[in-house]
Every structure is written in structure tokens, then in C-alpha cells.
mmCIF file of C-alpha atoms and ligand atoms in Angstrom:
data_model
loop_
_atom_site.group_PDB
_atom_site.id
_atom_site.type_symbol
_atom_site.label_atom_id
_atom_site.label_comp_id
_atom_site.label_asym_id
_atom_site.label_seq_id
_atom_site.Cartn_x
_atom_site.Cartn_y
_atom_site.Cartn_z
ATOM 1 C CA MET A 160 8.989 -18.555 15.596
ATOM 2 C CA THR A 161 6.744 -18.812 18.645
ATOM 3 C CA LYS A 162 3.315 -17.255 18.469
ATOM 4 C CA SER A 163 4.358 -14.559 20.922
ATOM 5 C CA SER A 164 7.407 -13.471 18.890
ATOM 6 C CA LEU A 165 5.410 -12.304 15.842
ATOM 7 C CA HIS A 166 3.778 -8.917 16.278
ATOM 8 C CA ILE A 167 1.039 -7.689 13.957
ATOM 9 C CA PRO A 168 0.152 -4.051 14.654
ATOM 10 C CA GLY A 169 -3.282 -4.163 12.977
ATOM 11 C CA PRO A 170 -6.718 -4.322 14.598
ATOM 12 C CA ALA A 171 -8.513 -7.258 16.204
ATOM 13 C CA VAL A 172 -11.312 -8.637 14.016
ATOM 14 C CA PRO A 173 -13.260 -10.854 16.422
ATOM 15 C CA ASN A 174 -15.944 -11.692 13.839
ATOM 16 C CA LEU A 175 -13.382 -12.762 11.184
ATOM 17 C CA PRO A 176 -14.782 -15.658 9.133
ATOM 18 C CA TRP A 177 -12.758 -18.696 10.111
ATOM 19 C CA GLU A 178 -12.481 -22.468 9.903
ATOM 20 C CA PRO A 179 -9.572 -24.417 11.413
ATOM 21 C CA ARG A 180 -7.228 -26.318 9.150
ATOM 22 C CA PRO A 181 -8.778 -29.714 8.322
ATOM 23 C CA ALA A 182 -7.137 -32.456 10.387
ATOM 24 C CA ALA A 183 -5.869 -34.270 7.293
ATOM 25 C CA SER A 184 -4.337 -31.146 5.700
ATOM 26 C CA THR A 185 -0.692 -30.153 5.829
ATOM 27 C CA GLU A 186 -1.255 -27.103 3.613
ATOM 28 C CA GLN A 187 -0.430 -23.560 4.723
ATOM 29 C CA VAL A 188 -3.661 -22.293 3.177
ATOM 30 C CA TRP A 189 -6.942 -24.178 3.227
ATOM 31 C CA ARG A 190 -10.261 -23.469 1.523
ATOM 32 C CA TYR A 191 -13.560 -22.640 3.208
ATOM 33 C CA SER A 192 -15.677 -25.794 3.188
ATOM 34 C CA ARG A 193 -18.741 -23.962 1.805
ATOM 35 C CA ASN A 194 -17.120 -22.146 -1.125
ATOM 36 C CA PRO A 195 -17.959 -20.278 -3.213
ATOM 37 C CA ILE A 196 -19.342 -17.559 -0.948
ATOM 38 C CA ILE A 197 -20.699 -15.526 -3.897
ATOM 39 C CA ASP A 198 -22.038 -17.566 -6.789
ATOM 40 C CA ARG A 199 -23.073 -16.644 -10.350
ATOM 41 C CA TYR A 200 -25.896 -14.132 -10.935
ATOM 42 C CA PRO A 201 -25.628 -12.639 -7.413
ATOM 43 C CA ILE A 202 -27.633 -9.459 -8.225
ATOM 44 C CA PRO A 203 -29.979 -8.723 -11.142
ATOM 45 C CA CYS A 204 -27.566 -6.729 -13.339
ATOM 46 C CA ALA A 205 -24.635 -9.122 -12.892
ATOM 47 C CA TYR A 206 -23.459 -12.144 -14.758
ATOM 48 C CA SER A 207 -20.864 -12.703 -12.047
ATOM 49 C CA ILE A 208 -18.912 -11.119 -9.202
ATOM 50 C CA TYR A 209 -15.272 -12.038 -8.545
ATOM 51 C CA ASN A 210 -11.825 -10.477 -7.752
ATOM 52 C CA SER A 211 -13.284 -8.249 -5.025
ATOM 53 C CA ALA A 212 -12.122 -6.340 -1.956
ATOM 54 C CA VAL A 213 -13.176 -6.661 1.693
ATOM 55 C CA LEU A 214 -12.320 -4.794 4.925
ATOM 56 C CA PRO A 215 -13.676 -4.740 8.466
ATOM 57 C CA PHE A 216 -15.854 -1.664 9.073
ATOM 58 C CA GLU A 217 -16.984 -1.020 12.676
ATOM 59 C CA ASP A 218 -18.671 -4.287 13.746
ATOM 60 C CA ARG A 219 -19.291 -5.628 10.227
ATOM 61 C CA PHE A 220 -17.535 -5.937 6.863
ATOM 62 C CA VAL A 221 -17.639 -3.773 3.785
ATOM 63 C CA GLY A 222 -16.806 -4.913 0.284
ATOM 64 C CA VAL A 223 -16.187 -3.355 -3.107
ATOM 65 C CA PHE A 224 -17.129 -5.883 -5.739
ATOM 66 C CA ARG A 225 -15.984 -6.394 -9.297
ATOM 67 C CA THR A 226 -19.419 -6.763 -10.822
ATOM 68 C CA GLU A 227 -19.448 -8.033 -14.364
ATOM 69 C CA TYR A 228 -22.639 -7.056 -16.168
ATOM 70 C CA LYS A 229 -24.347 -9.092 -18.851
ATOM 71 C CA THR A 230 -22.685 -6.717 -21.315
ATOM 72 C CA ARG A 231 -19.501 -8.282 -19.853
ATOM 73 C CA MET A 232 -18.334 -4.817 -18.813
ATOM 74 C CA PRO A 233 -17.112 -4.640 -15.185
ATOM 75 C CA TYR A 234 -18.017 -1.931 -12.639
ATOM 76 C CA LEU A 235 -17.705 -1.523 -8.874
ATOM 77 C CA HIS A 236 -20.536 -2.119 -6.382
ATOM 78 C CA VAL A 237 -20.513 -1.755 -2.577
ATOM 79 C CA GLY A 238 -21.698 -4.561 -0.294
ATOM 80 C CA TRP A 239 -22.108 -5.140 3.434
ATOM 81 C CA SER A 240 -21.889 -8.243 5.564
ATOM 82 C CA LYS A 241 -22.159 -9.109 9.253
ATOM 83 C CA ASP A 242 -20.090 -12.283 9.013
ATOM 84 C CA GLY A 243 -17.896 -11.755 5.936
ATOM 85 C CA LEU A 244 -19.675 -14.655 4.241
ATOM 86 C CA LYS A 245 -23.210 -13.579 3.313
ATOM 87 C CA TRP A 246 -23.241 -10.321 1.408
ATOM 88 C CA ASP A 247 -25.862 -7.692 0.696
ATOM 89 C CA ILE A 248 -24.577 -6.111 -2.517
ATOM 90 C CA ALA A 249 -25.948 -2.842 -3.922
ATOM 91 C CA HIS A 250 -27.775 -3.205 -7.215
ATOM 92 C CA ASP A 251 -26.322 0.057 -8.540
ATOM 93 C CA LYS A 252 -22.714 0.822 -9.235
ATOM 94 C CA ILE A 253 -20.681 3.297 -7.184
ATOM 95 C CA GLN A 254 -21.072 6.902 -8.339
ATOM 96 C CA PHE A 255 -17.751 8.638 -7.821
ATOM 97 C CA GLN A 256 -17.555 12.401 -7.287
ATOM 98 C CA GLY A 257 -15.034 15.146 -7.683
ATOM 99 C CA ALA A 258 -12.827 13.990 -10.522
ATOM 100 C CA ALA A 259 -11.932 16.025 -13.600
ATOM 101 C CA PRO A 260 -14.357 15.098 -16.426
ATOM 102 C CA GLU A 261 -11.733 13.153 -18.380
ATOM 103 C CA ILE A 262 -10.990 10.961 -15.386
ATOM 104 C CA ALA A 263 -14.598 10.659 -14.227
ATOM 105 C CA ALA A 264 -15.605 9.147 -17.580
ATOM 106 C CA MET A 265 -14.196 5.759 -16.701
ATOM 107 C CA GLU A 266 -14.689 3.143 -19.372
ATOM 108 C CA TYR A 267 -14.693 0.214 -16.934
ATOM 109 C CA ALA A 268 -13.521 -0.634 -13.432
ATOM 110 C CA TYR A 269 -12.255 -3.983 -12.176
ATOM 111 C CA ASP A 270 -10.136 -5.921 -9.650
ATOM 112 C CA PRO A 271 -10.558 -3.492 -6.696
ATOM 113 C CA ARG A 272 -8.389 -3.505 -3.588
ATOM 114 C CA LEU A 273 -9.451 -1.749 -0.370
ATOM 115 C CA THR A 274 -7.050 -0.194 2.135
ATOM 116 C CA LYS A 275 -7.547 1.819 5.311
ATOM 117 C CA VAL A 276 -4.875 4.486 5.770
ATOM 118 C CA GLY A 277 -5.472 6.576 8.899
ATOM 119 C CA ASP A 278 -9.199 7.347 9.028
ATOM 120 C CA ASP A 279 -9.694 7.100 5.249
ATOM 121 C CA TYR A 280 -10.582 4.104 3.118
ATOM 122 C CA TYR A 281 -9.046 3.938 -0.347
ATOM 123 C CA ILE A 282 -10.283 1.924 -3.302
ATOM 124 C CA GLN A 283 -7.671 1.066 -5.894
ATOM 125 C CA TRP A 284 -8.841 -0.531 -9.110
ATOM 126 C CA CYS A 285 -7.994 -1.179 -12.695
ATOM 127 C CA ASN A 286 -9.513 1.863 -14.377
ATOM 128 C CA GLY A 287 -10.297 2.107 -18.068
ATOM 129 C CA TYR A 288 -8.657 5.293 -19.362
ATOM 130 C CA HIS A 289 -7.385 4.667 -22.900
ATOM 131 C CA GLY A 290 -6.318 1.297 -21.579
ATOM 132 C CA PRO A 291 -6.041 -0.020 -18.050
ATOM 133 C CA THR A 292 -4.414 2.054 -15.333
ATOM 134 C CA ILE A 293 -4.759 2.440 -11.562
ATOM 135 C CA GLY A 294 -7.835 4.364 -10.394
ATOM 136 C CA LEU A 295 -8.061 5.708 -6.846
ATOM 137 C CA ALA A 296 -10.942 6.891 -4.679
ATOM 138 C CA ARG A 297 -11.360 7.846 -1.039
ATOM 139 C CA THR A 298 -14.290 7.426 1.328
ATOM 140 C CA ARG A 299 -15.048 7.417 5.038
ATOM 141 C CA ASP A 300 -18.567 5.986 4.973
ATOM 142 C CA PHE A 301 -18.901 4.005 1.709
ATOM 143 C CA LYS A 302 -21.803 6.275 0.783
ATOM 144 C CA THR A 303 -19.891 9.098 -0.893
ATOM 145 C CA PHE A 304 -16.700 8.462 -2.830
ATOM 146 C CA GLU A 305 -14.183 11.083 -3.901
ATOM 147 C CA GLN A 306 -12.359 9.999 -7.034
ATOM 148 C CA LEU A 307 -8.700 11.032 -7.176
ATOM 149 C CA GLU A 308 -6.438 11.291 -10.206
ATOM 150 C CA ASN A 309 -5.340 8.041 -11.793
ATOM 151 C CA ALA A 310 -2.054 7.053 -10.173
ATOM 152 C CA PHE A 311 -0.167 6.158 -13.336
ATOM 153 C CA LEU A 312 -0.122 6.423 -17.090
ATOM 154 C CA PRO A 313 -1.706 3.494 -18.883
ATOM 155 C CA TYR A 314 -0.957 0.631 -18.874
ATOM 156 C CA ASN A 315 -0.923 -0.704 -15.365
ATOM 157 C CA ARG A 316 -2.851 -3.155 -13.176
ATOM 158 C CA ASN A 317 -2.876 -4.631 -9.686
ATOM 159 C CA GLY A 318 -2.345 -1.450 -7.666
ATOM 160 C CA ALA A 319 -2.159 -2.074 -3.898
ATOM 161 C CA ILE A 320 -1.578 0.795 -1.432
ATOM 162 C CA PHE A 321 0.266 0.119 1.827
ATOM 163 C CA PRO A 322 -1.888 0.645 4.949
ATOM 164 C CA ARG A 323 0.390 3.342 6.369
ATOM 165 C CA GLN A 324 2.826 5.895 5.051
ATOM 166 C CA ILE A 325 6.404 4.696 4.724
ATOM 167 C CA ASN A 326 9.183 7.187 5.385
ATOM 168 C CA GLY A 327 6.602 9.995 5.257
ATOM 169 C CA ARG A 328 5.003 9.068 1.927
ATOM 170 C CA TYR A 329 2.105 6.980 0.666
ATOM 171 C CA ALA A 330 3.313 3.812 -1.017
ATOM 172 C CA MET A 331 1.833 1.523 -3.646
ATOM 173 C CA LEU A 332 2.694 -1.663 -5.482
ATOM 174 C CA SER A 333 1.643 -2.002 -9.115
ATOM 175 C CA ARG A 334 2.299 -4.021 -12.225
ATOM 176 C CA PRO A 335 3.001 -2.185 -15.513
ATOM 177 C CA SER A 336 1.287 -4.052 -18.336
ATOM 178 C CA ASP A 337 -0.150 -3.722 -21.834
ATOM 179 C CA THR A 338 -3.681 -3.209 -23.183
ATOM 180 C CA GLY A 339 -4.626 -6.878 -23.425
ATOM 181 C CA HIS A 340 -4.100 -10.166 -21.638
ATOM 182 C CA THR A 341 -0.548 -9.175 -20.787
ATOM 183 C CA PRO A 342 1.984 -11.985 -21.321
ATOM 184 C CA PHE A 343 4.600 -10.394 -19.015
ATOM 185 C CA GLY A 344 4.892 -8.440 -15.802
ATOM 186 C CA ASP A 345 6.838 -7.649 -12.638
ATOM 187 C CA ILE A 346 5.827 -5.892 -9.400
ATOM 188 C CA PHE A 347 7.050 -2.312 -8.820
ATOM 189 C CA TYR A 348 6.883 0.082 -5.839
ATOM 190 C CA SER A 349 6.055 3.817 -6.029
ATOM 191 C CA GLU A 350 5.755 6.624 -3.483
ATOM 192 C CA SER A 351 3.601 9.747 -3.299
ATOM 193 C CA PRO A 352 3.500 12.725 -0.912
ATOM 194 C CA ASP A 353 -0.177 13.397 -1.651
ATOM 195 C CA LEU A 354 -1.741 10.385 -3.469
ATOM 196 C CA GLU A 355 -1.685 12.423 -6.708
ATOM 197 C CA PHE A 356 1.935 12.571 -7.842
ATOM 198 C CA TRP A 357 3.676 9.202 -7.824
ATOM 199 C CA GLY A 358 7.398 8.633 -8.281
ATOM 200 C CA ARG A 359 10.574 7.147 -6.798
ATOM 201 C CA HIS A 360 9.664 3.938 -8.620
ATOM 202 C CA ARG A 361 11.522 0.815 -7.536
ATOM 203 C CA HIS A 362 11.550 -2.708 -8.886
ATOM 204 C CA VAL A 363 10.306 -5.199 -6.265
ATOM 205 C CA MET A 364 10.274 -8.606 -7.881
ATOM 206 C CA SER A 365 10.212 -10.283 -11.249
ATOM 207 C CA LYS A 366 8.253 -13.103 -12.794
ATOM 208 C CA GLY A 367 10.232 -16.254 -13.183
ATOM 209 C CA ILE A 368 12.319 -18.250 -10.703
ATOM 210 C CA ASN A 369 10.073 -21.246 -11.384
ATOM 211 C CA TRP A 370 7.147 -22.147 -13.580
ATOM 212 C CA TRP A 371 4.027 -21.366 -11.516
ATOM 213 C CA GLN A 372 5.071 -17.676 -11.578
ATOM 214 C CA GLY A 373 7.005 -17.852 -14.841
ATOM 215 C CA THR A 374 4.891 -15.552 -17.047
ATOM 216 C CA LYS A 375 3.825 -12.625 -14.824
ATOM 217 C CA ILE A 376 3.145 -11.720 -11.216
ATOM 218 C CA GLY A 377 0.991 -9.060 -9.543
ATOM 219 C CA ALA A 378 0.253 -7.850 -6.031
ATOM 220 C CA GLY A 379 -2.835 -9.240 -4.408
ATOM 221 C CA PRO A 380 -4.281 -7.404 -1.383
ATOM 222 C CA SER A 381 -2.501 -4.527 0.333
ATOM 223 C CA PRO A 382 0.419 -5.921 2.329
ATOM 224 C CA ILE A 383 -0.141 -6.742 6.018
ATOM 225 C CA GLU A 384 2.363 -5.186 8.423
ATOM 226 C CA THR A 385 4.129 -7.658 10.727
ATOM 227 C CA SER A 386 7.267 -7.439 12.870
ATOM 228 C CA GLU A 387 8.954 -9.703 10.282
ATOM 229 C CA GLY A 388 8.134 -7.489 7.287
ATOM 230 C CA TRP A 389 5.204 -6.692 4.993
ATOM 231 C CA LEU A 390 3.302 -9.894 4.290
ATOM 232 C CA LEU A 391 2.297 -9.847 0.622
ATOM 233 C CA PHE A 392 -0.015 -12.319 -1.097
ATOM 234 C CA TYR A 393 0.461 -12.175 -4.851
ATOM 235 C CA HIS A 394 -0.675 -13.966 -7.969
ATOM 236 C CA GLY A 395 1.683 -15.753 -10.311
ATOM 237 C CA VAL A 396 0.864 -16.971 -13.784
ATOM 238 C CA LEU A 397 2.024 -20.014 -15.695
ATOM 239 C CA ASN A 398 1.552 -20.179 -19.468
ATOM 240 C CA SER A 399 0.385 -23.714 -20.217
ATOM 241 C CA CYS A 400 -0.506 -25.382 -23.515
ATOM 242 C CA ASN A 401 -4.089 -24.724 -22.425
ATOM 243 C CA GLY A 402 -3.693 -21.044 -21.519
ATOM 244 C CA PHE A 403 -2.790 -19.065 -18.411
ATOM 245 C CA VAL A 404 -2.974 -20.666 -14.932
ATOM 246 C CA TYR A 405 -3.271 -18.186 -12.011
ATOM 247 C CA SER A 406 -1.939 -19.343 -8.624
ATOM 248 C CA THR A 407 -1.231 -17.555 -5.340
ATOM 249 C CA GLY A 408 2.108 -17.075 -3.609
ATOM 250 C CA VAL A 409 3.393 -15.152 -0.605
ATOM 251 C CA ALA A 410 6.372 -12.904 0.124
ATOM 252 C CA LEU A 411 7.800 -10.787 2.943
ATOM 253 C CA LEU A 412 9.020 -7.288 2.070
ATOM 254 C CA ASP A 413 11.353 -5.097 4.127
ATOM 255 C CA LEU A 414 9.386 -2.784 6.433
ATOM 256 C CA GLU A 415 11.174 0.482 5.590
ATOM 257 C CA GLN A 416 12.369 -0.374 2.063
ATOM 258 C CA PRO A 417 9.538 -2.549 0.751
ATOM 259 C CA TRP A 418 11.149 -2.919 -2.671
ATOM 260 C CA LYS A 419 13.595 -5.270 -0.928
ATOM 261 C CA VAL A 420 12.211 -8.808 -0.895
ATOM 262 C CA LEU A 421 13.240 -10.730 2.219
ATOM 263 C CA TYR A 422 11.510 -14.025 1.402
ATOM 264 C CA ARG A 423 9.430 -15.311 -1.487
ATOM 265 C CA SER A 424 7.657 -18.646 -1.708
ATOM 266 C CA ALA A 425 9.246 -21.091 -4.129
ATOM 267 C CA GLU A 426 5.937 -22.969 -4.214
ATOM 268 C CA HIS A 427 2.447 -21.637 -4.742
ATOM 269 C CA ILE A 428 0.235 -21.687 -1.647
ATOM 270 C CA LEU A 429 -2.991 -21.954 -3.664
ATOM 271 C CA THR A 430 -3.389 -23.235 -7.205
ATOM 272 C CA PRO A 431 -6.594 -23.993 -9.133
ATOM 273 C CA GLU A 432 -7.848 -27.384 -7.902
ATOM 274 C CA ALA A 433 -11.399 -26.968 -6.630
ATOM 275 C CA PRO A 434 -14.148 -27.286 -9.271
ATOM 276 C CA TYR A 435 -15.072 -23.588 -8.950
ATOM 277 C CA GLU A 436 -11.419 -22.689 -9.684
ATOM 278 C CA THR A 437 -10.819 -25.061 -12.596
ATOM 279 C CA THR A 438 -14.186 -24.445 -14.288
ATOM 280 C CA GLY A 439 -15.889 -21.161 -15.081
ATOM 281 C CA THR A 440 -15.649 -18.203 -17.416
ATOM 282 C CA VAL A 441 -11.854 -18.335 -17.328
ATOM 283 C CA PRO A 442 -10.788 -21.786 -16.102
ATOM 284 C CA ASN A 443 -7.816 -22.207 -13.760
ATOM 285 C CA VAL A 444 -7.786 -18.900 -11.920
ATOM 286 C CA VAL A 445 -7.432 -18.327 -8.168
ATOM 287 C CA PHE A 446 -6.803 -14.608 -7.739
ATOM 288 C CA PRO A 447 -6.297 -13.144 -4.210
ATOM 289 C CA THR A 448 -7.667 -9.610 -3.739
ATOM 290 C CA ALA A 449 -8.404 -9.217 -0.006
ATOM 291 C CA ALA A 450 -6.692 -10.444 3.161
ATOM 292 C CA VAL A 451 -8.436 -9.609 6.437
ATOM 293 C CA CYS A 452 -6.234 -10.281 9.452
ATOM 294 C CA ASP A 453 -7.205 -10.643 13.101
ATOM 295 C CA ALA A 454 -3.974 -9.202 14.497
ATOM 296 C CA PRO A 455 -3.964 -10.805 17.976
ATOM 297 C CA THR A 456 -4.327 -14.363 16.610
ATOM 298 C CA GLY A 457 -2.626 -13.922 13.213
ATOM 299 C CA ARG A 458 -5.630 -15.526 11.514
ATOM 300 C CA ILE A 459 -6.145 -14.366 7.935
ATOM 301 C CA ALA A 460 -9.244 -14.728 5.758
ATOM 302 C CA LEU A 461 -8.079 -14.588 2.143
ATOM 303 C CA TYR A 462 -10.734 -13.610 -0.400
ATOM 304 C CA CYS A 463 -10.089 -14.792 -3.949
ATOM 305 C CA GLY A 464 -11.758 -14.553 -7.296
ATOM 306 C CA ALA A 465 -12.148 -18.035 -8.772
ATOM 307 C CA ALA A 466 -12.267 -18.773 -12.503
ATOM 308 C CA ASP A 467 -13.384 -15.170 -13.161
ATOM 309 C CA THR A 468 -16.837 -16.329 -12.043
ATOM 310 C CA VAL A 469 -17.261 -16.501 -8.239
ATOM 311 C CA VAL A 470 -15.768 -15.320 -4.931
ATOM 312 C CA SER A 471 -14.155 -17.901 -2.672
ATOM 313 C CA LEU A 472 -12.502 -17.817 0.727
ATOM 314 C CA ALA A 473 -9.392 -19.475 2.150
ATOM 315 C CA PHE A 474 -7.693 -19.326 5.530
ATOM 316 C CA THR A 475 -4.163 -19.204 6.888
ATOM 317 C CA ASN A 476 -2.385 -18.082 10.047
ATOM 318 C CA ALA A 477 0.567 -15.686 9.846
ATOM 319 C CA ASN A 478 2.181 -17.384 12.870
ATOM 320 C CA ASP A 479 2.553 -20.580 10.837
ATOM 321 C CA LEU A 480 2.795 -19.114 7.345
ATOM 322 C CA ILE A 481 5.795 -16.852 8.011
ATOM 323 C CA PRO A 482 8.077 -19.586 9.453
ATOM 324 C CA TRP A 483 7.012 -21.841 6.555
ATOM 325 C CA LEU A 484 7.815 -19.076 4.079
ATOM 326 C CA LYS A 485 11.264 -18.554 5.579
ATOM 327 C CA ALA A 486 11.959 -22.279 5.224
ATOM 328 C CA HIS A 487 10.613 -22.463 1.646
ATOM 329 C CA SER A 488 11.937 -19.239 0.145
ATOM 330 C CA GLN A 489 13.626 -18.822 -3.206
ATOM 331 C CA LEU A 490 14.810 -15.363 -4.274
ATOM 332 C CA ALA A 491 16.558 -16.110 -7.533
HETATM 333 C C1 BMA B 798 -6.163 -10.720 -15.494
HETATM 334 C C2 BMA B 798 -7.275 -9.826 -15.005
HETATM 335 C C3 BMA B 798 -7.977 -10.524 -13.873
HETATM 336 C C4 BMA B 798 -8.409 -11.908 -14.279
HETATM 337 C C5 BMA B 798 -7.263 -12.669 -14.880
HETATM 338 C C6 BMA B 798 -7.657 -14.033 -15.385
HETATM 339 O O1 BMA B 798 -5.455 -10.135 -16.529
HETATM 340 O O2 BMA B 798 -8.165 -9.560 -16.029
HETATM 341 O O3 BMA B 798 -9.109 -9.786 -13.563
HETATM 342 O O4 BMA B 798 -8.842 -12.620 -13.144
HETATM 343 O O5 BMA B 798 -6.710 -11.936 -15.916
HETATM 344 O O6 BMA B 798 -8.580 -13.950 -16.412
#
């Protein structure tokens, strides 16, 4: 594919954080040389921040951060950044408004994703309501947040809304799970006319195929629309003799029927190797939760949680990644 043949309909992000691929590297995804970008104890209440969401907002970046307190309970905090690297993170958690009392009394909140649909920004997160499920909230300014109904019954994780309606409905990927450290899991697709009632559930893809994604998989950031399909970064988990290992893979989903997988990477594109990925609260985790794309160049800044302890950054370019994916795909 030539650079001009791939079209990405999203916005330009001229201040996208970026480093070119190191000369010696042949990898599709390469790490920021100054990782991690958010280290331990980033704000007074927090033991650590990881698995967090980022989007461009006007001429800067906004983030919603999984902030793990010293109680080890996670909540969501907003942060702002001019360059996507240095973050000013609020010391108080987000106060959501508008939900029914049962839903507003969230027990915990973690692994947020952020998606702009039209003029609204949506936070999707793993919401504690008698077990994990998918919480949803809407904002326009990141000052007031309207909490919506939970999307699904417990138990579910890794909800990721698509950045536009598909066939006239909102669409979301998710991963049904259990109450604990789920030892299984496939990615499903659901639709909603109003972001409250979700249905028309479709299976997208299963764990398995090979070992790095043999135990469970889950959507990472909201898919990026391209002329070749929805570009999805996802995590895949291997169950080793030493516990779970979380790597990152990539897939392309059909534009109008996103439950149809066009290509899926046989190999992981990121696996725990750097010291901040192999060592930390939960060793051997690299967990993608935000992908900011500069549409004209295809450059993507991929934000990951590392070892459930810090936030790291990696880079790729859709113009190179998609042809590589097509040549290295395995569907069954
Ligand atoms: C998952 C979630 C993630 C975490 C991962 C590895 O089940 O809890 O937030 O990064 O486990 O511990």
C-alpha cells in the first residue's frame, strides 16, 4: 500500500508526541526512549497511575487516568497536557452527575477509554457494580460529567465505543468476564440507539489461535477508522508457569460489520520486555488503552499501562502497520 492509498478520516494532531523508529529497529511498534511518561506516586493520593485514556482536546491533550490509591482502590482523575508527555493530573477524582443513586454509588472505576463521538466525549470504564461492568459518562468540557446507565450486566470489562455511529447506531466492543482475574474471554460487539439500551450482540474474535493470546483477549482503545477497516489494538494474555503475560496485538475489522475480522496479527506487536513492563506491581503487563492518530501522516501514539504501575508510550504508523498486518495475519 502506498502512503496515498490509505485514507484516515480523523483529525490532524500536529502536536502528537512522536519519535521516529530507531534506525536499528525492524519492529512495527517502538517504545518512547524516555518511558515511562508517568511514574509511581504521580499525585499525593496515588500509589500509581496506569491503563489510562488520552485524546486531543483543542490545542492540547486531555486524559482520564486510572488512579490507584494507597488503599489500592482505583478511581478516575482528569489530567491535561500540552505535549501528551508531561501531565498535570487533578488531585481529586471525577465527580459524576445525573445517574440513578444505585449506579452513582460506584464501588471502583478502572481501565478508562476515551472516545469522541460527534461533539461529545465519552468515558468508558470498568465500573464496580456488584462486580465489574462497563460504566459510561459523557462530557463536553471535562469539567462536568454526566454519568449514563451501565452498558451491560456484570460481569464485563474492556468496553470501547466506536468513534461514530455504524448503520445508525452507537457501537461498542466489550469482553464478558467473571468477578476475578478472569481466565477466559473473547471480544464481542453490541449496538445501541441511545447509549442506554444495548443489544444485537455479535461475536468478534476469540482467544486462542496461538499462545500469546491463548487465554483471553480484550479491546484496547476505541478503533481508528481507516479506508481499510477499523484498526483495533487489543491485548492478549498468555498463561505462563509464572502467571499471566499481557501483550498487544492488532486487527482490522470490517467498516460496516465490525464483528467481521478482516485481519488479525499472528504475532504480538508489543510484549513485556522493558524493565518497567517486566517489573512492577503486576509483572509482565503491557496494556494498550489509548491510540491518538494524526490522520494526515498515519502516525499513532499508543499509550499503555505497564506492569500495573506506570504509563508508557509507543509509536507506530498506520501506513506501515496495515500492510504488515495483512502480510502477517492469522484468522484461525
Ligand atoms: C486485568 C485488569 C487490568 C490489568 C490486568 C493485569 O484483568 O485488571 O487492569 O492491567 O488485569 O493485571
